Coordinates of C-alpha atoms in Angstrom, one line a residue:
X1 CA -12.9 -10.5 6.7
X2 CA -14.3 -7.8 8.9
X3 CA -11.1 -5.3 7.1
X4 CA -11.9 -6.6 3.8
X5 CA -15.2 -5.3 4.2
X6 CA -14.2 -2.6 5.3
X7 CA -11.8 -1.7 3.0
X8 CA -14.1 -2.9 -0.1
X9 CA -16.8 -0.4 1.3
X10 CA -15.6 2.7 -0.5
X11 CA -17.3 4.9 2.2
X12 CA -17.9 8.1 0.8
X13 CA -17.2 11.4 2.9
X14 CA -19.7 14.4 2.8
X15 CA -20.5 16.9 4.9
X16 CA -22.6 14.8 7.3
X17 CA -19.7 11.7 7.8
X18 CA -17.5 14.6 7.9
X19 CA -19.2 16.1 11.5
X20 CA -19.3 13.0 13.1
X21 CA -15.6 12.0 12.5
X22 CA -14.6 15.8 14.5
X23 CA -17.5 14.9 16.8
X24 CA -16.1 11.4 17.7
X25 CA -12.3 12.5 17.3
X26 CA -12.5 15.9 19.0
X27 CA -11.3 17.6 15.8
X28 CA -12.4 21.4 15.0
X29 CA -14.2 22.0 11.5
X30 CA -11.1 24.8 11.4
X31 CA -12.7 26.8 7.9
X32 CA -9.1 27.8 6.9
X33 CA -7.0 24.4 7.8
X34 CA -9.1 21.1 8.9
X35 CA -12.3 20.9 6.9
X36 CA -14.2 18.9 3.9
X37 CA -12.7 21.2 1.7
X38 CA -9.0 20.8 2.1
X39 CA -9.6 16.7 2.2
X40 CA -10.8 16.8 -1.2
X41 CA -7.8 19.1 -2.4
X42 CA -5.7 16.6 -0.4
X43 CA -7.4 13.6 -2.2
X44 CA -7.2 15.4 -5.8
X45 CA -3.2 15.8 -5.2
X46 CA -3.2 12.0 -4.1
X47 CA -4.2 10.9 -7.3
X48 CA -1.8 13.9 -9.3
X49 CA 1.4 13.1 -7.1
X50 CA 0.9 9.4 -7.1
X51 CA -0.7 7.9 -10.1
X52 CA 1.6 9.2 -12.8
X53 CA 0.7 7.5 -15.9
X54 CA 2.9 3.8 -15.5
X55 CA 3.7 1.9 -18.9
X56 CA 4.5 -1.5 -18.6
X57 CA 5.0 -4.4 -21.4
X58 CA 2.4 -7.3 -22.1
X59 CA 4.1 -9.8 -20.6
X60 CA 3.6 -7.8 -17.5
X61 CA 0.2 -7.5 -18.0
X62 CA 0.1 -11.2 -18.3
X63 CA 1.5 -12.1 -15.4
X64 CA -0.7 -9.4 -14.0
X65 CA -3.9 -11.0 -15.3
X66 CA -2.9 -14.5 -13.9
X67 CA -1.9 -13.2 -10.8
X68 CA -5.5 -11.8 -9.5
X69 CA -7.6 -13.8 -12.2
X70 CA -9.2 -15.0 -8.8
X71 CA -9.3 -11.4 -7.0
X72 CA -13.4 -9.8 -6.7
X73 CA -12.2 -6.9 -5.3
X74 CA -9.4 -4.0 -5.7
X75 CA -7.8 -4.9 -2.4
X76 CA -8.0 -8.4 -3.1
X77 CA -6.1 -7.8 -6.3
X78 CA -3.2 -6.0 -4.3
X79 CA -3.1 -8.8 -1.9
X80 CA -2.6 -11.0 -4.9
X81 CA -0.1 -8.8 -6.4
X82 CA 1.9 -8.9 -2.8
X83 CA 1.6 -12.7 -2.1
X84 CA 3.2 -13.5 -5.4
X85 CA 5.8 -11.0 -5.2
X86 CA 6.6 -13.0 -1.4
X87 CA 7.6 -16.1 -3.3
X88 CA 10.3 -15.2 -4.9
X89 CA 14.1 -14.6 -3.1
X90 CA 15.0 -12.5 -0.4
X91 CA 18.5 -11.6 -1.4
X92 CA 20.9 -8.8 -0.2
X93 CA 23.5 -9.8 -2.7
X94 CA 21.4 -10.0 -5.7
X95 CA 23.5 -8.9 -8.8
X96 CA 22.6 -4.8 -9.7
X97 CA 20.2 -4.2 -11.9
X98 CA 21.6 -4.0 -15.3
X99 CA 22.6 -0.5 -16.5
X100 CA 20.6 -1.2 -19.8
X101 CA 17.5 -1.0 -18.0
X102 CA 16.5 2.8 -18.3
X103 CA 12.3 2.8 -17.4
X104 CA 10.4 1.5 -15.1
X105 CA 8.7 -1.3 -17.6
X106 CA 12.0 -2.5 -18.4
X107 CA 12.6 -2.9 -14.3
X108 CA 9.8 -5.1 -13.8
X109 CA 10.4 -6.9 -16.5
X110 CA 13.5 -7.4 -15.6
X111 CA 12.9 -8.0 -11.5
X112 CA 9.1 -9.3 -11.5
X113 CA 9.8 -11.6 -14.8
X114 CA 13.3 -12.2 -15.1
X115 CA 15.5 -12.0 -11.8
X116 CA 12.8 -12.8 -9.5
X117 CA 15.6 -12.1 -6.3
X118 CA 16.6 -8.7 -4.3
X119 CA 15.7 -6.9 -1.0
X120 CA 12.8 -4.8 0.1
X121 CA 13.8 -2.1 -2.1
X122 CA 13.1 -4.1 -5.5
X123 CA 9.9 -5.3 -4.1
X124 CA 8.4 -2.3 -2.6
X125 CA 9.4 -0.4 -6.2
X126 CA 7.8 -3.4 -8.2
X127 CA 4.7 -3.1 -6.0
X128 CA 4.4 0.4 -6.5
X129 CA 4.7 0.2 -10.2
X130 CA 2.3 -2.6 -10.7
X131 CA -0.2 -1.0 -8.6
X132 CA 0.0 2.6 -10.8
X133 CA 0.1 0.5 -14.0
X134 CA -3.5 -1.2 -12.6
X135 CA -4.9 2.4 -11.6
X136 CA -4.0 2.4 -7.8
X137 CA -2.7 6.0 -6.1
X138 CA 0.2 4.8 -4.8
X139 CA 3.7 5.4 -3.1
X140 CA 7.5 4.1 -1.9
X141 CA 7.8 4.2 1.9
X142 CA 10.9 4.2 3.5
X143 CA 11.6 3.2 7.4
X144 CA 12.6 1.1 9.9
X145 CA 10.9 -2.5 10.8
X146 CA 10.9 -3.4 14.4
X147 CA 9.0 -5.2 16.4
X148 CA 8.6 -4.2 19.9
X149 CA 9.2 -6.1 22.8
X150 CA 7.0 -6.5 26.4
X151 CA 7.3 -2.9 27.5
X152 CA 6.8 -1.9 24.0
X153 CA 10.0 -0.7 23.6
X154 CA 12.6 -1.2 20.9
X155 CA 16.7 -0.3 19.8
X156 CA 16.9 0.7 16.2
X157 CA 19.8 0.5 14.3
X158 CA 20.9 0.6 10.5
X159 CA 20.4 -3.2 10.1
X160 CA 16.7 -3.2 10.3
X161 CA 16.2 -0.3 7.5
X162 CA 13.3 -1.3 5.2
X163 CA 11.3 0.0 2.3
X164 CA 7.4 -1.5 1.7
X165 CA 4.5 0.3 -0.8
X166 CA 1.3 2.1 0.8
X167 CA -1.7 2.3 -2.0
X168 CA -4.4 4.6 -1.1
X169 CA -8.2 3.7 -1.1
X170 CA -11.5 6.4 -1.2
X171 CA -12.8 6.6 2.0
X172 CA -9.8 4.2 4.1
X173 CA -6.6 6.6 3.8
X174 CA -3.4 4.4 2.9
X175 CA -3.1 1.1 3.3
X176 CA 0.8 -0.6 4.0
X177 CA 1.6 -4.0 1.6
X178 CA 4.8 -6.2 2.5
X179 CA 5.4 -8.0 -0.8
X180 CA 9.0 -8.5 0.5
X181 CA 9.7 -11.9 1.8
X182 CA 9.8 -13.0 4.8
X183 CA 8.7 -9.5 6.5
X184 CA 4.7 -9.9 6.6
X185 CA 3.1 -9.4 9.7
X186 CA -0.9 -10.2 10.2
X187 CA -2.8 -8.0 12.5
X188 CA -6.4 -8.8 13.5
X189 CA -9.1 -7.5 15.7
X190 CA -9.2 -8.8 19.2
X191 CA -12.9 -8.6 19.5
X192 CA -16.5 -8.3 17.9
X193 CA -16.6 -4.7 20.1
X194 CA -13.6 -3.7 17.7
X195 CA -14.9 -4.8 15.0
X196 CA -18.3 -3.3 15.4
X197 CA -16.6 0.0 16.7
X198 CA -15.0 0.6 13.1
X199 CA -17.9 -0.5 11.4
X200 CA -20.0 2.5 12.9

């Protein structure tokens, strides 16, 4: 509840909030690099690079509007958007999408609507559509998922390649989804002092 909030805040940065995150974090106000400045032209190419304008077909918008009819909140939404997307079938061998799809409405229809089976790639791309198409900077991450073991240590190999959407919010930075089943992990504070030390 504590993230929600947090999240939900929409925290704006000026100059003051600006001094006490270097203050806190040890940063320099560097005038030619690290400053307000450059954060804002970072945050106006955000929204150029990754919130192209994203058609999609009515019934998509239907299934959108039932999907987070119950959401009060933008993250809320998302979460809506990435816990029905984790119902449907994890499937390596799904059949390829059909060559007659050519645009990115016609692949969610297709996927969200239609096939409703594939791996991480298929949901992390549906994600990222469905978030543009509902005004949401966002972007395709590719990587590895691994979970570490006691001495926080981990062998990678090719078999635990994965793909999962990152949607940016004012004030928070970019926030990883898993709409791909199977592959959600919950993380949570361990204390109040956490909790109160990222409310400040």
């Amino acid at each position: 509840d504590g993230f929600k909030d947090f999240v939900n805040s929409h925290v704006a940065i000026d100059d003051n909030s600006w001094k006490i995150v270097c203050d806190r974090n040890g940063y320099k106000d560097d005038k030619s690099v690290n400053n307000l400045k450059c954060l804002e032209e970072y945050r106006k190419d955000i929204y150029k690079y990754y919130l192209p304008e994203t058609e999609i077909s009515d019934e998509m918008q239907q299934y959108i509007d039932v999907v987070t009819q119950n959401a009060d909140s933008d993250y809320e939404k998302l979460i809506c958007i990435e816990k029905a997307l984790s119902t449907y079938k994890y499937n390596v061998n799904s059949d390829a999408v059909p060559s007659s799809i050519d645009s990115p409405s016609e692949f969610l229809d297709y996927f969200v609507l239609t096939s409703k089976e594939g791996f991480c790639i298929h949901y992390a791309t549906s994600f990222v559509l469905i978030a543009r198409s509902m005004g949401y900077p966002a972007r395709y991450v590719q990587g590895y998922y691994a979970a570490l073991d006691n001495h926080g240590k981990c062998d990678i190999d090719s078999s635990m390649a994965h793909a999962w959407p990152e949607v940016y919010f004012e004030g928070v930075g970019w926030l990883s989804f898993e709409p791909t089943p199977g592959y959600k992990r919950v993380s949570k504070w361990n204390t109040q002092a956490d909790l109160q030390k990222y409310k400040d």
